[in-house]
GROMACS .gro file of C-alpha atoms in nm:
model
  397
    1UNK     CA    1  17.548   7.672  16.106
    2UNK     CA    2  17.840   7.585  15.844
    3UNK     CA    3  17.823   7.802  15.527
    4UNK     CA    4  17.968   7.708  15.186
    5UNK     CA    5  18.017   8.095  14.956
    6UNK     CA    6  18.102   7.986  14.607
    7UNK     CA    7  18.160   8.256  14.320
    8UNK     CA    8  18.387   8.266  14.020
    9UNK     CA    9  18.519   8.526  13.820
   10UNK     CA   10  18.760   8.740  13.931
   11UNK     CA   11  18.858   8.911  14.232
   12UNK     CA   12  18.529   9.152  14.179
   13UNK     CA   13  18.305   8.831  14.171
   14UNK     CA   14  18.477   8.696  14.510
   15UNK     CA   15  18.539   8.989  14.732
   16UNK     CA   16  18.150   9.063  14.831
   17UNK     CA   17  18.124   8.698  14.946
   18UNK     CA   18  18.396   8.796  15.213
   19UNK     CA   19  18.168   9.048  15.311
   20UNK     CA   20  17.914   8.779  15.371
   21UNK     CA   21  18.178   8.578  15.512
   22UNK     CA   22  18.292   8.833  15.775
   23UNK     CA   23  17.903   8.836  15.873
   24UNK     CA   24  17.817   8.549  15.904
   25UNK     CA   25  18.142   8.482  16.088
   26UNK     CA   26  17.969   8.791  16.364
   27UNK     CA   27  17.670   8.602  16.371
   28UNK     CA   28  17.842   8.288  16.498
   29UNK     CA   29  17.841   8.058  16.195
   30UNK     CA   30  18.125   7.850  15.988
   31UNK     CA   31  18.180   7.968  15.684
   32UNK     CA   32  18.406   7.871  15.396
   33UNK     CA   33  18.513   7.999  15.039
   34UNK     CA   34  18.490   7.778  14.720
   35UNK     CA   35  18.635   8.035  14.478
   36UNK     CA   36  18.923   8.090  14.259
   37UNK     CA   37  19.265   8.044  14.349
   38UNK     CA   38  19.369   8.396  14.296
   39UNK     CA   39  19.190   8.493  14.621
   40UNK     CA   40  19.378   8.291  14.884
   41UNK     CA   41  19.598   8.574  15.000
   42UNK     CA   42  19.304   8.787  15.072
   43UNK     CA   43  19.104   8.512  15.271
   44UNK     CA   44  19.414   8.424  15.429
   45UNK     CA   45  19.472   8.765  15.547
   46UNK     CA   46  19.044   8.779  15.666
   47UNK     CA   47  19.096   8.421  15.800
   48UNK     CA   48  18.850   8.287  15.557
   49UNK     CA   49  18.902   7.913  15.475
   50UNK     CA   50  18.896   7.887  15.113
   51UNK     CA   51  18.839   7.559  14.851
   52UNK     CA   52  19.036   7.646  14.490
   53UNK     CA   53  18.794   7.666  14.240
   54UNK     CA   54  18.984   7.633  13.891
   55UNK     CA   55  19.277   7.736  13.766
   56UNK     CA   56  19.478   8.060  13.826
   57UNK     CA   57  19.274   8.285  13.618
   58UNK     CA   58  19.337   8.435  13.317
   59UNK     CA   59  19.518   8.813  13.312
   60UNK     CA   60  19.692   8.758  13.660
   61UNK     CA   61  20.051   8.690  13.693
   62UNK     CA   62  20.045   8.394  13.623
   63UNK     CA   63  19.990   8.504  13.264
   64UNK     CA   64  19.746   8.459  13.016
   65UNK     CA   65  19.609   8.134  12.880
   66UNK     CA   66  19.609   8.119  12.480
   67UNK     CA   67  19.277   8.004  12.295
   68UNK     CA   68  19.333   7.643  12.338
   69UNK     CA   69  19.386   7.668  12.717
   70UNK     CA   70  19.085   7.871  12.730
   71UNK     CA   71  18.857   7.693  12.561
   72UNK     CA   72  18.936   7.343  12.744
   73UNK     CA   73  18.866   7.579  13.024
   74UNK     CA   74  18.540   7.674  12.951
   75UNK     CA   75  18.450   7.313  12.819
   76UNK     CA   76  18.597   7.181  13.159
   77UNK     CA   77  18.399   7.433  13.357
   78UNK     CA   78  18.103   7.285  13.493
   79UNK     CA   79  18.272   6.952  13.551
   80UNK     CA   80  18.532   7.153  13.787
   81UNK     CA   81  18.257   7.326  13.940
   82UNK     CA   82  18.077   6.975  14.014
   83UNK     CA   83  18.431   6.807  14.144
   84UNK     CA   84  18.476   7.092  14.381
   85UNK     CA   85  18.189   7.231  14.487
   86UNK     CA   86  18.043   6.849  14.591
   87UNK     CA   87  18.366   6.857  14.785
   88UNK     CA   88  18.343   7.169  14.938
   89UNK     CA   89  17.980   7.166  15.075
   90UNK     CA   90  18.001   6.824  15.246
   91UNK     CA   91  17.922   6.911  15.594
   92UNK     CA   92  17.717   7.217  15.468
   93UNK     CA   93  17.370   7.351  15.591
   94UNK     CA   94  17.377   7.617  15.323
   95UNK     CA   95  17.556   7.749  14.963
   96UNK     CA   96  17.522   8.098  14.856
   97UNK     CA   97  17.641   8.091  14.494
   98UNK     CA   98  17.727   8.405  14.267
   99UNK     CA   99  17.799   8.448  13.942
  100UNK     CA  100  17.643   8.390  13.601
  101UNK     CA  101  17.831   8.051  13.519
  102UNK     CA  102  17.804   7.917  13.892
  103UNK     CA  103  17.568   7.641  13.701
  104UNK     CA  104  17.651   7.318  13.966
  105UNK     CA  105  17.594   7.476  14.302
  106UNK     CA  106  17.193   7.438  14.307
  107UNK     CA  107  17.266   7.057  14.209
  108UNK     CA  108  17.464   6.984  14.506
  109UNK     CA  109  17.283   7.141  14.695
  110UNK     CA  110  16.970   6.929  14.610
  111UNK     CA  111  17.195   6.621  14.603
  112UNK     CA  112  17.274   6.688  14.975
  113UNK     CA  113  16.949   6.854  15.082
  114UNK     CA  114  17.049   7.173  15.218
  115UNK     CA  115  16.945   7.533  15.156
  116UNK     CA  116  17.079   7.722  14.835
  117UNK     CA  117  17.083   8.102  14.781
  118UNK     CA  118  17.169   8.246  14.435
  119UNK     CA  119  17.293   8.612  14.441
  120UNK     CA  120  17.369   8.865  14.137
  121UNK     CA  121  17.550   9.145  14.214
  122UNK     CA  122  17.359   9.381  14.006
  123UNK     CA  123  16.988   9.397  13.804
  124UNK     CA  124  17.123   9.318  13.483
  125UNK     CA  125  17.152   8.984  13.481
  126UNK     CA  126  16.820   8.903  13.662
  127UNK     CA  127  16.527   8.914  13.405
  128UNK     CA  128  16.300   9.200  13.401
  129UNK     CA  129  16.088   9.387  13.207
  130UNK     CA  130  16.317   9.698  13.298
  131UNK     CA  131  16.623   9.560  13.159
  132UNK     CA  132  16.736   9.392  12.857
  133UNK     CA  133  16.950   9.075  12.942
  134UNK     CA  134  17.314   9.168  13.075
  135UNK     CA  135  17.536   9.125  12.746
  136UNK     CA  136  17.801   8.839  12.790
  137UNK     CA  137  18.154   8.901  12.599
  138UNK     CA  138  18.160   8.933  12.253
  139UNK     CA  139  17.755   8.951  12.201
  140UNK     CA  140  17.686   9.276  11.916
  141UNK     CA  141  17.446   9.532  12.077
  142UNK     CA  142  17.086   9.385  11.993
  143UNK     CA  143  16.852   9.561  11.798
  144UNK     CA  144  16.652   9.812  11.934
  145UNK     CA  145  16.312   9.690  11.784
  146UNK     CA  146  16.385   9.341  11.940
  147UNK     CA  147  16.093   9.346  12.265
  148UNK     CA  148  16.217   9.281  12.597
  149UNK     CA  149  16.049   8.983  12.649
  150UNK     CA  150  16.192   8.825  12.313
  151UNK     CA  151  16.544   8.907  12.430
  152UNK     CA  152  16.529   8.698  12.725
  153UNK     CA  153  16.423   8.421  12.578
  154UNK     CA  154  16.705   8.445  12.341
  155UNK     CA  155  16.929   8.444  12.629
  156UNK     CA  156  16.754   8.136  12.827
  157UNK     CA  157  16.769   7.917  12.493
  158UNK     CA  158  17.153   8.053  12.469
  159UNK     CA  159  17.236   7.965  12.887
  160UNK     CA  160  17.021   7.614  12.792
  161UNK     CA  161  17.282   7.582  12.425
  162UNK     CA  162  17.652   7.681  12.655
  163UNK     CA  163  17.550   7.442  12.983
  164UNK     CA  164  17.258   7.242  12.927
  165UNK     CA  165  17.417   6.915  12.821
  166UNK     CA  166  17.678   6.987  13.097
  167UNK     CA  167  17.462   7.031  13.377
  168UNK     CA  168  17.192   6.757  13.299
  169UNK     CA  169  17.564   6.512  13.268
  170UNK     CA  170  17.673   6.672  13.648
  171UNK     CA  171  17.308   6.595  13.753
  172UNK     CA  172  17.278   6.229  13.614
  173UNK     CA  173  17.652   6.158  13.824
  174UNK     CA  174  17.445   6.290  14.117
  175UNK     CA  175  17.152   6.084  14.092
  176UNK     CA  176  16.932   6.396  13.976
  177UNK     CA  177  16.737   6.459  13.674
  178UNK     CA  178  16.748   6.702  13.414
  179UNK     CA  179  16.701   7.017  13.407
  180UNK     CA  180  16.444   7.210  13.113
  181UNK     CA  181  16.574   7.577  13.195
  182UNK     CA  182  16.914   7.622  13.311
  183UNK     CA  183  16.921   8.008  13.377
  184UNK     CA  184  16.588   7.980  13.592
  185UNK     CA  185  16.707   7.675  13.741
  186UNK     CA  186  17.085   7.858  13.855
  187UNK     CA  187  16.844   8.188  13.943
  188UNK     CA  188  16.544   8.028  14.134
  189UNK     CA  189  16.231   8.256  14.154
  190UNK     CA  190  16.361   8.464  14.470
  191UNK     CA  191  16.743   8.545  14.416
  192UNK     CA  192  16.937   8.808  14.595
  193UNK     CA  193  17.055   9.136  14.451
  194UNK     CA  194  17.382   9.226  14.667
  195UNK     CA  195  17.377   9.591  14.488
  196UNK     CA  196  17.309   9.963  14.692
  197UNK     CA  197  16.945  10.044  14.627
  198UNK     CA  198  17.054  10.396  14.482
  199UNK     CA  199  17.354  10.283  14.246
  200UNK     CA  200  17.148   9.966  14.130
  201UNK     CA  201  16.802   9.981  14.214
  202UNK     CA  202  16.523   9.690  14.124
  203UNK     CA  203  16.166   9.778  14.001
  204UNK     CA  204  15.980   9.513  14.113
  205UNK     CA  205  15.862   9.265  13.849
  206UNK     CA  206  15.591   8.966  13.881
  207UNK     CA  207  15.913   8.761  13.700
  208UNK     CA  208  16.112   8.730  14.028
  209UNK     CA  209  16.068   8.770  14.396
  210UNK     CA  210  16.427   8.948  14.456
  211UNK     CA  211  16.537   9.038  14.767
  212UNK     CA  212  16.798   9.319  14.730
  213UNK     CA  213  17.013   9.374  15.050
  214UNK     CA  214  17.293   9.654  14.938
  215UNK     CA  215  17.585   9.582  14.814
  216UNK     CA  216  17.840   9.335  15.032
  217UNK     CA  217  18.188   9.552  15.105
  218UNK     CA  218  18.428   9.421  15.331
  219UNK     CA  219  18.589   9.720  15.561
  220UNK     CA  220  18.931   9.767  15.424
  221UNK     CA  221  19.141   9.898  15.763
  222UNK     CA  222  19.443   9.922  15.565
  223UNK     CA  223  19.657  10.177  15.524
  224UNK     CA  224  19.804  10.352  15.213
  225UNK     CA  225  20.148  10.295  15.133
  226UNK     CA  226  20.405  10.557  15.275
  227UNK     CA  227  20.518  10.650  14.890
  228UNK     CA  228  20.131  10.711  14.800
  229UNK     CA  229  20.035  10.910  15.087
  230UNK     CA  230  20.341  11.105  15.009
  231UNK     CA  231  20.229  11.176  14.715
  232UNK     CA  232  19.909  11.218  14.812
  233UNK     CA  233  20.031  11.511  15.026
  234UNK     CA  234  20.250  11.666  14.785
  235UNK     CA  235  20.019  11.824  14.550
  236UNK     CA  236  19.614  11.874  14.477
  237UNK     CA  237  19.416  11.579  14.440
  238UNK     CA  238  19.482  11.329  14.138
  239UNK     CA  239  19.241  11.183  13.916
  240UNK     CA  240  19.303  10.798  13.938
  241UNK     CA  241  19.342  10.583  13.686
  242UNK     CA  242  19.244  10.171  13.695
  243UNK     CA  243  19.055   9.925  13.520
  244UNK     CA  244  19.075   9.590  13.737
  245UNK     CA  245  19.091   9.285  13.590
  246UNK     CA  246  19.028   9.458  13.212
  247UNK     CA  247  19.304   9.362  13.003
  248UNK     CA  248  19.231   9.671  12.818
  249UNK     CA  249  19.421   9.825  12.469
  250UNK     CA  250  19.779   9.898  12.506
  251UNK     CA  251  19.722  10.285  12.449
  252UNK     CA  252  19.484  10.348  12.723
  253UNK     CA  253  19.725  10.445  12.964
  254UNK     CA  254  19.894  10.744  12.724
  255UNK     CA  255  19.552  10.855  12.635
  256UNK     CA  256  19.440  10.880  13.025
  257UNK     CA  257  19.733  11.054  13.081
  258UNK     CA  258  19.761  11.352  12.835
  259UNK     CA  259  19.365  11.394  12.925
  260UNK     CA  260  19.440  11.471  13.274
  261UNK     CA  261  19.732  11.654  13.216
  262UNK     CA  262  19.520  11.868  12.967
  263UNK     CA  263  19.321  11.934  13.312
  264UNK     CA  264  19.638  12.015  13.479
  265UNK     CA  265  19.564  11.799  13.693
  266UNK     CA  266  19.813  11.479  13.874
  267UNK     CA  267  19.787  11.118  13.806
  268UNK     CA  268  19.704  10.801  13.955
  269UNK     CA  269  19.806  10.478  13.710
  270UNK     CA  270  19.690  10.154  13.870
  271UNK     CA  271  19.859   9.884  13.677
  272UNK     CA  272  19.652   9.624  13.706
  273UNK     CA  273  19.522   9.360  13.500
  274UNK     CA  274  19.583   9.625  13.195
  275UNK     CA  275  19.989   9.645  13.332
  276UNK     CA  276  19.900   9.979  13.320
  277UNK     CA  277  20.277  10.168  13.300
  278UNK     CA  278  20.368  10.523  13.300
  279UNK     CA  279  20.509  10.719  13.003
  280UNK     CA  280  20.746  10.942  13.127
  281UNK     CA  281  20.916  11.011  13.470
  282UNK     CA  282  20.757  11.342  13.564
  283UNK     CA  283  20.705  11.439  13.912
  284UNK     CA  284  20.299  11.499  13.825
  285UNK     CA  285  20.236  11.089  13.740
  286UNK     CA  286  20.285  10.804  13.992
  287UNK     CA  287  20.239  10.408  13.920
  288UNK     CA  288  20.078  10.195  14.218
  289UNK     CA  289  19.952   9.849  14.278
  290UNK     CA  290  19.629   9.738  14.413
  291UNK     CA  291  19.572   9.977  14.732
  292UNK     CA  292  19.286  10.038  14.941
  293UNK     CA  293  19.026  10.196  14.741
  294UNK     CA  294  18.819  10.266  15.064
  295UNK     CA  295  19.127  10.506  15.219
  296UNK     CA  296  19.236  10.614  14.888
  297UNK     CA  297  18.913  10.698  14.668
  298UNK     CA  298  18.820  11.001  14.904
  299UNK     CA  299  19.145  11.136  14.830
  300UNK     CA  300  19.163  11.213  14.449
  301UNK     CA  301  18.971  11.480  14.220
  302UNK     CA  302  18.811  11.232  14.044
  303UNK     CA  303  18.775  10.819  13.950
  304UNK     CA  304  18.841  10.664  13.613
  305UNK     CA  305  18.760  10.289  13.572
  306UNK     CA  306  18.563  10.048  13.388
  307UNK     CA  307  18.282   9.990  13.575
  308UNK     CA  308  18.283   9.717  13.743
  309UNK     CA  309  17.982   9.729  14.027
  310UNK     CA  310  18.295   9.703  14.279
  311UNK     CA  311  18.501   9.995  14.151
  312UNK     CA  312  18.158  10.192  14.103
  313UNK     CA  313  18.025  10.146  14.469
  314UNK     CA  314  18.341  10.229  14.615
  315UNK     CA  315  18.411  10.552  14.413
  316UNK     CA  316  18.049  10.653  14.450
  317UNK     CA  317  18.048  10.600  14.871
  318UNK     CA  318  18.368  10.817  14.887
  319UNK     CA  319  18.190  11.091  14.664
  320UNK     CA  320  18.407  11.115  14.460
  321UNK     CA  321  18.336  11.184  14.056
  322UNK     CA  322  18.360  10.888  13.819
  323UNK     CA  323  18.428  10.811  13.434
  324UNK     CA  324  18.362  10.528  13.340
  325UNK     CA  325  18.512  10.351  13.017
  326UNK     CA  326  18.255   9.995  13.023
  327UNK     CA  327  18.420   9.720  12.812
  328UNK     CA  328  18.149   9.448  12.886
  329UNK     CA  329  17.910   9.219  13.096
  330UNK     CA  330  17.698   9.456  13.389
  331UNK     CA  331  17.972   9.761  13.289
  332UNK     CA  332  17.741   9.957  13.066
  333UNK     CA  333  17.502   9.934  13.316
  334UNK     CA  334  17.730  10.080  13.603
  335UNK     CA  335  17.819  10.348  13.313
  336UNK     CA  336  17.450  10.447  13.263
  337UNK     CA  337  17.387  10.486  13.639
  338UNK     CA  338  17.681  10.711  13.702
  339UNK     CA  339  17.573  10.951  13.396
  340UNK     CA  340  17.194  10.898  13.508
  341UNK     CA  341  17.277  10.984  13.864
  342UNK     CA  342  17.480  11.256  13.736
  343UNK     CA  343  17.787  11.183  13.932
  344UNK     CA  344  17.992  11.153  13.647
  345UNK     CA  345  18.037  11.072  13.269
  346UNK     CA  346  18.110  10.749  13.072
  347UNK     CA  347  18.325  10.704  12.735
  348UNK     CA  348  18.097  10.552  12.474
  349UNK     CA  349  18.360  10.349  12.307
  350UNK     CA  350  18.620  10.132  12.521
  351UNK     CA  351  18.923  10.247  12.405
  352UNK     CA  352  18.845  10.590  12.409
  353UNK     CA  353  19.155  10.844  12.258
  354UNK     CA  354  19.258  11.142  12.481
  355UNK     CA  355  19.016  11.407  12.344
  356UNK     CA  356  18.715  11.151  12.456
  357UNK     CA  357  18.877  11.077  12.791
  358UNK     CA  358  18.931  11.451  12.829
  359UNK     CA  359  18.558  11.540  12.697
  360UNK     CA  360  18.401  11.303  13.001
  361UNK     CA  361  18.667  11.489  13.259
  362UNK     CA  362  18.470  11.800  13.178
  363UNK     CA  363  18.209  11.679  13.309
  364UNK     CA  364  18.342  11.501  13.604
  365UNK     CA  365  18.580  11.744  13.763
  366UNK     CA  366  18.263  12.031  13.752
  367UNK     CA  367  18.241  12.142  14.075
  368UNK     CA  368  17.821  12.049  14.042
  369UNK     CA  369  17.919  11.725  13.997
  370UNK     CA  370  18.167  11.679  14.248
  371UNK     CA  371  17.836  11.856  14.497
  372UNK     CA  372  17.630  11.613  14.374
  373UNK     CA  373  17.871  11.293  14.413
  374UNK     CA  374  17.947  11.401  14.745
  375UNK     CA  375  17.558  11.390  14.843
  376UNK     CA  376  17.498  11.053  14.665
  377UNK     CA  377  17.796  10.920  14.872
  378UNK     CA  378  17.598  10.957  15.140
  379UNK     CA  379  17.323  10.784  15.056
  380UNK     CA  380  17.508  10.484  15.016
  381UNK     CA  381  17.457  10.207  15.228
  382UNK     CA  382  17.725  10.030  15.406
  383UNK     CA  383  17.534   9.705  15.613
  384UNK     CA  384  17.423   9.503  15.259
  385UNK     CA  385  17.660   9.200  15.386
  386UNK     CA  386  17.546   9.239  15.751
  387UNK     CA  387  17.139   9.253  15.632
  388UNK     CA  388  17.250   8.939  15.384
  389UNK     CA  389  17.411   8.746  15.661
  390UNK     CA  390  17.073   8.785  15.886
  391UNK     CA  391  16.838   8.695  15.623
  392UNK     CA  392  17.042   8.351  15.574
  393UNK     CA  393  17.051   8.262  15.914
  394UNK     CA  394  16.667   8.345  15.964
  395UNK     CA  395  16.598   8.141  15.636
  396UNK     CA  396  16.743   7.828  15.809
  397UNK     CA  397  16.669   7.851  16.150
   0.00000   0.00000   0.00000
């Protein structure tokens, strides 16, 4: 069987469909990537084939695009996604697609008369009568006496008003017709939720038949570099500091800082996206690069982030405490879990100052919480990709 993934996004978009991959791969099938080009180094290292999908993206170091670039980009968008992902599935039996914009991937698949699997990688942005639609950047909160039901239907007329024109054009070049919904079309009526049943749980709805097989994590055998683990062993546990591919606000880094220091406790700065850069050059603070969260994670006092459903899983499967500082999309979601499950706290505004940041370590570094991290971590389930990879090769055989 020959398997075509294709997400977009950024590295937390692609890295559960080399989970899949890895699977599948087990279970004897061909499987290739159609993702951004920011990835490659990480398939290479798995040994994933991958198609470029796009541009570098936006906030790596490449740089970042101004407004022009990025609104050509997101004009262009669907018409890349046709180019490449027609490209990329010849020879196909299957495409799993992920992602909220990943609107040509059902198209092709009809145009070449295979199998296609949408998967969201948490609730949010499935609809529900649970849930209130995931909010996309920029959107104001809505208002709470808005129903349910009427907020989805605001956000199928706005998916219909961003791609509708675009995907009906991609669909006429492929000999299809058009299409009346766009987000049920990209969703079908039984998607996949790739999210752990405990962190990100589904109430069944008569909306959607969804299939939810745990989250997808790729084993991470890596190990720490020799600075870290020095430091590591030097001291008590940190509280780490990262927020991904966040650009975040250029004080966020001072204001983590004094917060855990007010804790007396050691520090973790993950640059990332953010450039995240110490303020001083005492002993207590130490800058890294991306690491491996799965070795590293069960090491530190406690995990602050910004909720992405990556960061979230991984912190919450070492047991380890979280704060969580959401900035947008399925974040505030991942925030409300953590508080609800009460293994941690989350910063209700997104560039919270030092006494806020502080405030939510209260919380986290209480030795109840830490108890009760430590028994959600092991509730978490680990085999999401492996169940996921199964349930594909059962659906075509």
């Amino acid at each position: 069987m020959r398997v075509l993934l294709t997400a977009s996004g950024s590295r937390g978009d692609s890295e559960p469909m080399l989970g899949l991959a890895l699977w599948l791969r087990e279970f004897g099938a061909r499987v290739r990537v159609c993702a951004p080009p920011d990835i490659a180094p990480r398939c290479a290292d798995l040994g994933v084939p991958i198609v470029p999908l796009g541009p570098l993206k936006a906030g790596s170091r490449a740089g970042r695009p101004s407004r022009a670039e990025l609104s050509r980009f997101v004009t262009d968008w669907p018409r890349i996604q046709f180019d490449t992902i027609a490209t990329a599935a010849a020879g196909c039996d299957v495409v799993v697609a992920a992602g909220v914009t990943q609107v040509a991937a059902r198209s092709v698949a009809e145009k070449l008369g295979i199998h296609y699997q949408y998967v969201s990688y948490q609730p949010t942005s499935l609809p529900s009568p649970h849930h209130p639609p995931m909010p996309l950047p920029g959107d104001r909160p809505a208002p709470e006496a808005i129903a349910n039901q009427l907020l989805w239907e605001i956000d199928s007329h706005g998916w219909n008003a961003q791609f509708g024109n675009a995907l009906d054009t991609g669909r006429a070049a492929l000999g299809l017709g058009p299409v009346t919904d766009v987000r049920d079309h990209v969703i079908t009526e039984s998607p996949w939720l790739a999210a752990d049943p405990v962190l990100g749980p589904w109430p069944q709805s008569p909306q959607l038949n969804v299939i939810q097989t745990g989250a997808w994590i790729v084993p991470d055998e890596r190990a720490l570099p020799t600075d870290l683990s020095a430091f590591l062993d030097a001291g008590t546990p940190p509280v780490y500091v990262g927020f991904g591919s966040m650009p975040m606000r250029g004080g966020i880094a001072r204001a983590a800082i004094e917060a855990i220091r007010a804790h007396d406790r050691r520090v973790l700065l993950s640059s990332g996206w953010a450039e995240l850069a110490l303020i001083d050059d005492l002993p207590d603070c130490m800058a890294i690069d991306e690491v491996n969260h799965q070795a590293l994670f069960g090491r530190v006092a406690a995990v602050i982030h910004h909720g992405g459903a990556g960061t979230t899983t991984a912190a919450a499967r070492a047991g380890v405490p979280q704060v969580v500082v959401p900035q947008m999309m399925d974040q505030p979601y991942w925030a409300r879990r953590v508080v609800d499950l009460g293994i941690g706290a989350a910063c209700a505004e997104a560039d919270p100052s030092a006494a806020a940041l502080s405030a939510a370590l209260d919380i986290a570094l209480a030795s109840t919480t830490r108890a009760r991290a430590n028994e959600v971590g092991g509730m978490i389930r680990s085999d999401g990709a492996a169940v996921a990879a199964k349930l594909l090769i059962d659906s075509i055989s």
